[in-house]
Amino acid sequence: YLKISKLALAFAIIHSKPPGKSSKEYIEYLAKIISEQDFGWKWKVEVLEAEVLRLRQELLLNRISPRFCLENRKQDTSAETLLGRESINPASYSSQLEDSGCDVCNDSAFDSLGIASDFHQSEHNVSTSKHWLERVPPLNLRRTSKKQSLTAPVQFLQRLLEIRKLSEGGILQADFSELENDSFTICNSVSQLLDGLTVFYNSPKFPAPSFLTEGVCVLINLITDTKLSNHVLKKCFKKMEEFKKNLIQIILRNRSVNRFQALHSVSQTLGLLGRNNILRNSLISLLLSEVRQFAEQLLQAHQVQSVYDITQYENIFLLCMILEQLLQNETQESNISSSDYGGEEKIKFLKNLDQIILHLSDEFPLFSLYLWRVSVLLNSGQMQ
């Protein structure tokens, strides 16, 4: 029946084709019309799905704190007094991206990976921004711009963080157990935020737009909040792992001439993610794996005198810097030997590492030095 139907359709198309047009051209024309109709339906579905998510976000916020939703568009001066400064200063964050980005050896560029005073505070004292108290109208979800796709989840998560801070100060009553009952909404919101950040990191603009900086602020505050991070990471851990892998690949594969200022912002975000205890160990494992694989490939290329990827060689130093900083932070904060973490990737990294360093030290002294520094941290938990 299916074969007969296809044959009948083919004859119908041939008989109905307009004069001066071949059967192939007419079929391609019909296929284009149908595909455009399909695209229109897909777009309508996306709009409706976005609207459903927005309504679910409003419903979840109302369940967590009805009073907050009722007073959402009123100015609350007491709340403004309660909330502190942003954990990341958007002005300073954006100003770092205004440089040409050609210098990759600037030590101050990597202070924010672990020494930044804003993130050296306890996770129990995560502050949110006064800017978050600004009331915004409901999103126009029919706009499909990249900015809108990032702004939508940011606004929801901002309000969630705001409720968390106000409830901590005793200003609002909030029931965060509702997050357990609606994992769909929180997962989709975080996923949209991570996808939006990935899109912008893949095609960065300078200076960084404010909504990108705001998105990073929300993400970092979300995973460092002691109460919300448990809900978020439990439901979105796989998505967070995928996000970290994407950022690492963005660093490794970027081949633009003036790429270092873009890669700096990516590496900064990776370092800030590593401030979370749950995410740190998995991030260290990912970085160990990438650095080890590149070292083995570089050794093989060196032994057979073949060409190696010079761009990836330049980019690998960013991963080495992040890895070293995370290992130092792990040792300083936990005050234990690094032998207590790392697992299988640590064993693979240290295996035959001395031989790799020995063979590469003459031709690639700087990379060999970084390998040695990382190995010292893994073996002893402190720089010698």
Coordinates of C-alpha atoms in Angstrom, one line a residue:
Y1 CA 0.0 0.0 0.0
L2 CA 2.9 2.4 0.9
K3 CA 4.6 1.7 -2.5
I4 CA 1.4 2.2 -4.4
S5 CA 0.7 5.5 -2.5
K6 CA 4.2 6.8 -3.3
L7 CA 3.8 5.9 -6.9
A8 CA 0.4 7.6 -7.1
L9 CA 1.9 10.7 -5.5
A10 CA 4.7 10.7 -8.0
F11 CA 2.3 10.6 -10.9
A12 CA 0.1 13.3 -9.4
I13 CA 3.2 15.6 -9.0
I14 CA 4.3 14.9 -12.6
H15 CA 0.8 15.5 -14.1
S16 CA 0.3 18.7 -12.0
K17 CA 3.7 20.3 -12.7
P18 CA 3.4 23.7 -14.4
P19 CA 4.7 24.1 -18.0
G20 CA 8.3 25.1 -18.4
K21 CA 9.4 23.4 -15.2
S22 CA 10.9 19.9 -14.9
S23 CA 9.6 17.3 -12.5
K24 CA 12.7 17.6 -10.3
E25 CA 12.4 21.4 -10.1
Y26 CA 8.8 21.1 -9.2
I27 CA 9.5 18.5 -6.5
E28 CA 12.2 20.7 -5.0
Y29 CA 9.8 23.7 -5.0
L30 CA 7.1 21.6 -3.2
A31 CA 9.7 20.3 -0.7
K32 CA 10.8 23.9 0.0
I33 CA 7.2 25.0 0.7
I34 CA 6.6 22.1 3.1
S35 CA 9.9 22.7 4.9
E36 CA 9.0 26.3 5.4
Q37 CA 5.6 25.3 6.9
D38 CA 7.4 22.8 9.2
F39 CA 9.7 25.6 10.3
G40 CA 6.7 27.8 11.1
W41 CA 5.1 25.1 13.2
K42 CA 8.4 24.4 15.0
W43 CA 8.7 28.1 15.7
K44 CA 5.2 28.2 17.1
V45 CA 5.9 25.2 19.3
E46 CA 9.1 26.9 20.7
V47 CA 7.1 30.0 21.5
L48 CA 4.4 28.0 23.3
E49 CA 7.0 25.9 25.2
A50 CA 8.8 29.1 26.3
E51 CA 5.5 30.6 27.5
V52 CA 4.7 27.4 29.4
L53 CA 8.1 27.6 31.1
R54 CA 7.5 31.2 32.0
L55 CA 4.2 30.4 33.6
R56 CA 5.7 27.5 35.5
Q57 CA 8.5 29.8 36.7
E58 CA 5.9 32.3 38.0
L59 CA 3.9 29.5 39.7
L60 CA 7.0 28.0 41.3
L61 CA 8.0 31.4 42.7
N62 CA 4.5 31.9 44.0
R63 CA 4.6 28.5 45.8
I64 CA 7.9 29.3 47.4
S65 CA 6.9 32.8 48.5
P66 CA 3.4 34.1 47.8
R67 CA 4.2 37.4 49.5
F68 CA 7.2 38.0 47.2
C69 CA 5.1 37.6 44.1
L70 CA 2.4 39.9 45.4
E71 CA 5.0 42.6 46.2
N72 CA 7.2 41.9 43.2
R73 CA 6.6 45.3 41.5
K74 CA 6.8 47.4 44.7
Q75 CA 10.0 49.0 45.9
D76 CA 11.3 47.4 49.1
T77 CA 13.8 49.7 50.7
S78 CA 14.5 47.3 53.5
A79 CA 15.4 44.7 51.0
E80 CA 17.8 47.0 49.3
T81 CA 19.5 47.7 52.6
L82 CA 19.8 43.9 53.2
L83 CA 21.3 43.0 49.9
G84 CA 25.0 43.6 49.3
R85 CA 27.2 44.1 46.4
E86 CA 27.4 41.8 43.4
S87 CA 29.8 38.9 43.9
I88 CA 31.3 39.8 40.5
N89 CA 31.7 43.5 39.6
P90 CA 30.3 43.8 36.1
A91 CA 32.3 47.0 35.5
S92 CA 35.7 45.3 36.3
Y93 CA 34.6 42.1 34.6
S94 CA 33.8 43.9 31.3
S95 CA 36.9 46.1 31.5
Q96 CA 39.1 43.1 31.4
L97 CA 37.7 42.2 28.0
E98 CA 38.4 45.6 26.6
D99 CA 42.1 44.9 26.3
S100 CA 43.6 43.5 23.1
G101 CA 44.1 40.3 24.9
C102 CA 47.5 39.5 23.4
D103 CA 49.3 39.0 26.8
V104 CA 48.7 35.6 28.2
C105 CA 51.3 35.9 30.9
N106 CA 49.7 38.5 33.0
D107 CA 49.5 37.1 36.5
S108 CA 46.8 39.6 37.6
A109 CA 44.6 38.2 34.8
F110 CA 44.2 35.0 36.7
D111 CA 43.7 36.4 40.2
S112 CA 40.0 35.9 39.9
L113 CA 40.5 32.2 39.4
G114 CA 41.1 31.7 43.1
I115 CA 42.4 34.7 44.9
A116 CA 39.6 37.2 44.1
S117 CA 38.4 38.6 47.4
D118 CA 34.8 38.5 46.4
F119 CA 34.9 34.7 46.1
H120 CA 37.3 34.1 49.0
Q121 CA 34.4 34.6 51.4
S122 CA 32.5 31.7 52.9
E123 CA 29.8 30.1 50.8
H124 CA 27.4 31.0 53.6
N125 CA 27.8 34.7 52.8
V126 CA 26.9 34.8 49.1
S127 CA 25.6 38.2 48.3
T128 CA 23.3 39.3 45.6
S129 CA 23.0 42.6 43.7
K130 CA 20.8 45.6 44.3
H131 CA 20.3 45.6 40.6
W132 CA 18.4 42.3 41.0
L133 CA 15.7 44.2 42.9
E134 CA 14.8 46.2 39.7
R135 CA 11.4 45.0 38.6
V136 CA 11.1 44.0 35.0
P137 CA 8.0 43.3 32.9
P138 CA 7.2 39.8 31.6
L139 CA 9.4 38.7 28.8
N140 CA 8.3 39.0 25.2
L141 CA 9.0 35.4 24.4
R142 CA 8.1 35.9 20.7
R143 CA 11.5 37.5 20.3
T144 CA 14.0 34.8 19.4
S145 CA 17.2 36.7 19.8
K146 CA 20.2 35.2 21.5
K147 CA 20.0 37.9 24.1
Q148 CA 16.4 37.0 24.9
S149 CA 17.3 33.3 25.3
L150 CA 19.8 34.2 28.0
T151 CA 17.8 36.9 29.7
A152 CA 14.7 34.8 30.3
P153 CA 16.3 32.2 32.7
V154 CA 18.5 34.9 34.3
Q155 CA 15.5 36.9 35.4
F156 CA 13.8 33.8 37.0
L157 CA 17.0 32.7 38.8
Q158 CA 17.7 36.2 39.9
R159 CA 14.3 36.3 41.6
L160 CA 14.9 32.9 43.2
L161 CA 18.2 34.1 44.6
E162 CA 16.5 37.3 45.8
I163 CA 13.9 35.3 47.7
R164 CA 16.6 33.2 49.2
K165 CA 18.5 36.2 50.5
L166 CA 15.3 37.9 51.8
S167 CA 14.2 34.8 53.6
E168 CA 17.6 34.4 55.1
G169 CA 17.3 37.9 56.5
G170 CA 13.9 37.1 58.0
I171 CA 12.1 39.6 55.7
L172 CA 10.2 36.9 53.7
Q173 CA 8.8 33.5 54.5
A174 CA 9.9 31.0 51.9
D175 CA 9.4 27.2 51.4
F176 CA 12.3 25.9 49.2
S177 CA 11.1 22.4 49.5
E178 CA 8.9 23.3 46.5
L179 CA 12.0 23.0 44.4
E180 CA 11.9 19.2 45.0
N181 CA 8.3 19.1 43.7
D182 CA 9.1 20.9 40.4
S183 CA 12.4 19.7 39.1
F184 CA 11.3 20.4 35.5
T185 CA 11.2 24.2 35.9
I186 CA 14.5 24.5 37.7
C187 CA 16.3 22.1 35.4
N188 CA 15.1 23.8 32.2
S189 CA 15.9 27.3 33.5
V190 CA 19.5 26.3 34.4
S191 CA 19.9 24.5 31.1
Q192 CA 18.8 27.5 29.2
L193 CA 21.2 29.7 31.1
L194 CA 24.1 27.3 30.4
D195 CA 23.2 27.0 26.8
G196 CA 23.0 30.7 26.4
L197 CA 26.4 31.3 28.0
T198 CA 27.9 28.6 25.7
V199 CA 26.5 30.4 22.7
F200 CA 28.0 33.7 23.6
Y201 CA 31.4 32.2 24.6
N202 CA 31.5 30.6 21.2
S203 CA 31.0 33.9 19.5
P204 CA 32.1 36.6 22.0
K205 CA 31.6 40.3 21.6
F206 CA 33.7 43.0 23.1
P207 CA 33.2 44.6 25.4
A208 CA 31.1 41.9 27.0
P209 CA 27.4 42.8 27.0
S210 CA 26.0 43.4 30.4
F211 CA 23.5 40.6 30.2
L212 CA 26.4 38.1 29.7
T213 CA 28.1 39.4 32.8
E214 CA 24.8 39.2 34.7
G215 CA 24.3 35.6 33.6
V216 CA 27.7 34.6 34.9
C217 CA 26.9 36.4 38.2
V218 CA 23.6 34.5 38.5
L219 CA 25.3 31.1 37.7
I220 CA 28.1 31.6 40.3
N221 CA 25.7 32.8 43.0
L222 CA 23.4 29.9 42.3
I223 CA 26.0 27.2 42.7
T224 CA 27.7 28.8 45.7
D225 CA 24.4 29.3 47.7
T226 CA 24.4 26.6 50.3
K227 CA 20.7 26.1 50.2
L228 CA 19.9 26.4 46.5
S229 CA 23.1 24.7 45.1
N230 CA 22.0 21.3 46.6
H231 CA 18.7 21.5 44.6
V232 CA 20.4 22.7 41.4
L233 CA 23.4 20.4 41.3
K234 CA 21.4 17.4 42.2
K235 CA 19.0 17.9 39.3
C236 CA 21.4 19.6 36.8
F237 CA 24.8 17.9 37.5
K238 CA 25.0 16.3 34.0
K239 CA 24.2 19.6 32.3
M240 CA 26.8 21.4 34.4
E241 CA 29.4 18.8 33.5
E242 CA 28.5 19.2 29.8
F243 CA 28.9 23.0 30.2
K244 CA 32.4 22.6 31.7
K245 CA 33.4 20.3 28.9
N246 CA 32.1 22.8 26.3
L247 CA 34.1 25.6 27.9
I248 CA 37.3 23.5 27.9
Q249 CA 36.8 22.7 24.2
I250 CA 36.1 26.4 23.4
I251 CA 39.6 27.1 24.9
L252 CA 41.3 24.4 23.1
R253 CA 39.8 24.9 19.6
N254 CA 39.7 28.7 19.4
R255 CA 42.0 29.7 16.5
S256 CA 41.2 33.4 16.1
V257 CA 44.2 35.7 15.9
N258 CA 43.3 37.9 18.8
R259 CA 41.7 35.2 20.9
F260 CA 43.2 35.5 24.3
Q261 CA 40.9 38.1 25.7
A262 CA 37.9 35.9 24.8
L263 CA 39.6 32.8 26.3
H264 CA 40.4 34.7 29.4
S265 CA 36.7 35.2 30.2
V266 CA 36.1 31.5 29.5
S267 CA 38.9 30.4 31.8
Q268 CA 37.8 32.9 34.5
T269 CA 34.3 31.3 34.5
L270 CA 35.9 27.8 34.7
G271 CA 37.9 28.9 37.7
L272 CA 34.9 30.3 39.4
L273 CA 32.9 27.1 38.8
G274 CA 35.8 25.3 40.5
R275 CA 35.2 27.2 43.7
N276 CA 32.3 24.8 44.3
N277 CA 33.3 21.8 46.2
I278 CA 31.1 19.4 44.2
L279 CA 32.2 20.7 40.8
R280 CA 35.9 21.1 41.6
N281 CA 36.9 17.5 41.6
S282 CA 35.2 16.7 38.4
L283 CA 36.7 19.8 36.8
I284 CA 40.2 18.8 37.9
S285 CA 39.7 15.4 36.4
L286 CA 38.6 16.9 33.1
L287 CA 41.6 19.2 33.0
L288 CA 44.0 16.4 33.9
S289 CA 42.6 14.3 31.1
E290 CA 43.0 17.1 28.5
V291 CA 46.5 18.1 29.5
R292 CA 47.6 14.5 29.7
Q293 CA 46.3 13.7 26.2
F294 CA 47.9 16.7 24.7
A295 CA 51.3 15.9 26.4
E296 CA 51.2 12.4 25.0
Q297 CA 50.3 13.7 21.5
L298 CA 53.1 16.3 21.7
L299 CA 55.6 13.6 22.8
Q300 CA 54.6 11.4 19.9
A301 CA 54.9 14.3 17.4
H302 CA 58.3 15.2 18.9
Q303 CA 59.7 11.6 18.7
V304 CA 58.8 11.2 15.0
Q305 CA 59.6 14.9 14.2
S306 CA 56.1 15.5 12.8
V307 CA 54.1 18.8 12.8
Y308 CA 52.1 19.5 16.0
D309 CA 49.2 21.9 16.5
I310 CA 50.9 25.2 17.5
T311 CA 47.5 26.9 18.2
Q312 CA 46.4 24.2 20.6
Y313 CA 49.9 24.3 22.2
E314 CA 49.4 28.0 23.0
N315 CA 45.8 27.4 24.3
I316 CA 46.8 24.5 26.5
F317 CA 48.6 26.9 28.9
L318 CA 45.3 28.4 29.9
L319 CA 44.1 24.9 31.0
C320 CA 47.4 24.4 32.9
M321 CA 47.0 27.7 34.7
I322 CA 43.4 26.8 35.7
L323 CA 44.4 23.4 36.8
E324 CA 47.3 24.6 38.9
Q325 CA 45.1 27.2 40.6
L326 CA 42.3 24.7 41.4
L327 CA 44.9 22.3 42.9
Q328 CA 46.3 25.1 45.0
N329 CA 42.8 26.1 46.2
E330 CA 42.0 22.5 47.0
T331 CA 45.1 22.2 49.2
Q332 CA 44.6 25.6 50.9
E333 CA 40.9 25.1 51.7
S334 CA 40.9 21.5 52.7
N335 CA 44.4 21.4 54.3
I336 CA 44.8 17.8 53.1
S337 CA 47.1 16.1 50.7
S338 CA 46.1 16.1 47.1
S339 CA 46.5 12.3 47.1
D340 CA 43.0 12.2 48.6
Y341 CA 41.4 13.4 45.3
G342 CA 42.0 13.0 41.6
G343 CA 41.1 9.3 41.3
E344 CA 41.7 7.5 38.0
E345 CA 42.7 10.6 36.1
K346 CA 45.4 11.4 38.6
I347 CA 46.9 8.0 38.2
K348 CA 46.8 8.3 34.4
F349 CA 48.4 11.7 34.5
L350 CA 51.3 10.7 36.8
K351 CA 52.0 7.5 34.9
N352 CA 55.2 7.9 32.8
L353 CA 55.0 11.7 33.4
D354 CA 58.7 11.8 34.3
Q355 CA 59.6 10.3 31.0
I356 CA 57.4 12.8 29.1
I357 CA 58.9 15.7 30.9
L358 CA 62.4 14.4 30.2
H359 CA 61.8 14.1 26.5
L360 CA 60.0 17.4 26.1
S361 CA 62.1 19.6 28.5
D362 CA 64.6 20.7 25.9
E363 CA 62.2 21.5 23.1
F364 CA 59.2 22.7 25.2
P365 CA 60.7 23.9 28.5
L366 CA 57.7 26.0 29.6
F367 CA 55.1 23.3 29.0
S368 CA 57.4 20.8 30.8
L369 CA 57.6 23.2 33.8
Y370 CA 53.8 23.4 34.0
L371 CA 53.6 19.6 33.9
W372 CA 56.1 19.4 36.7
R373 CA 54.3 22.0 38.8
V374 CA 51.0 20.1 38.5
S375 CA 52.7 16.8 39.4
V376 CA 54.1 18.3 42.5
L377 CA 50.7 19.5 43.6
L378 CA 49.2 16.1 42.9
N379 CA 51.9 14.3 44.8
S380 CA 52.5 16.5 47.8
G381 CA 49.5 18.9 47.9
Q382 CA 51.8 21.9 48.1
M383 CA 54.3 23.8 45.9
Q384 CA 57.9 23.0 46.7

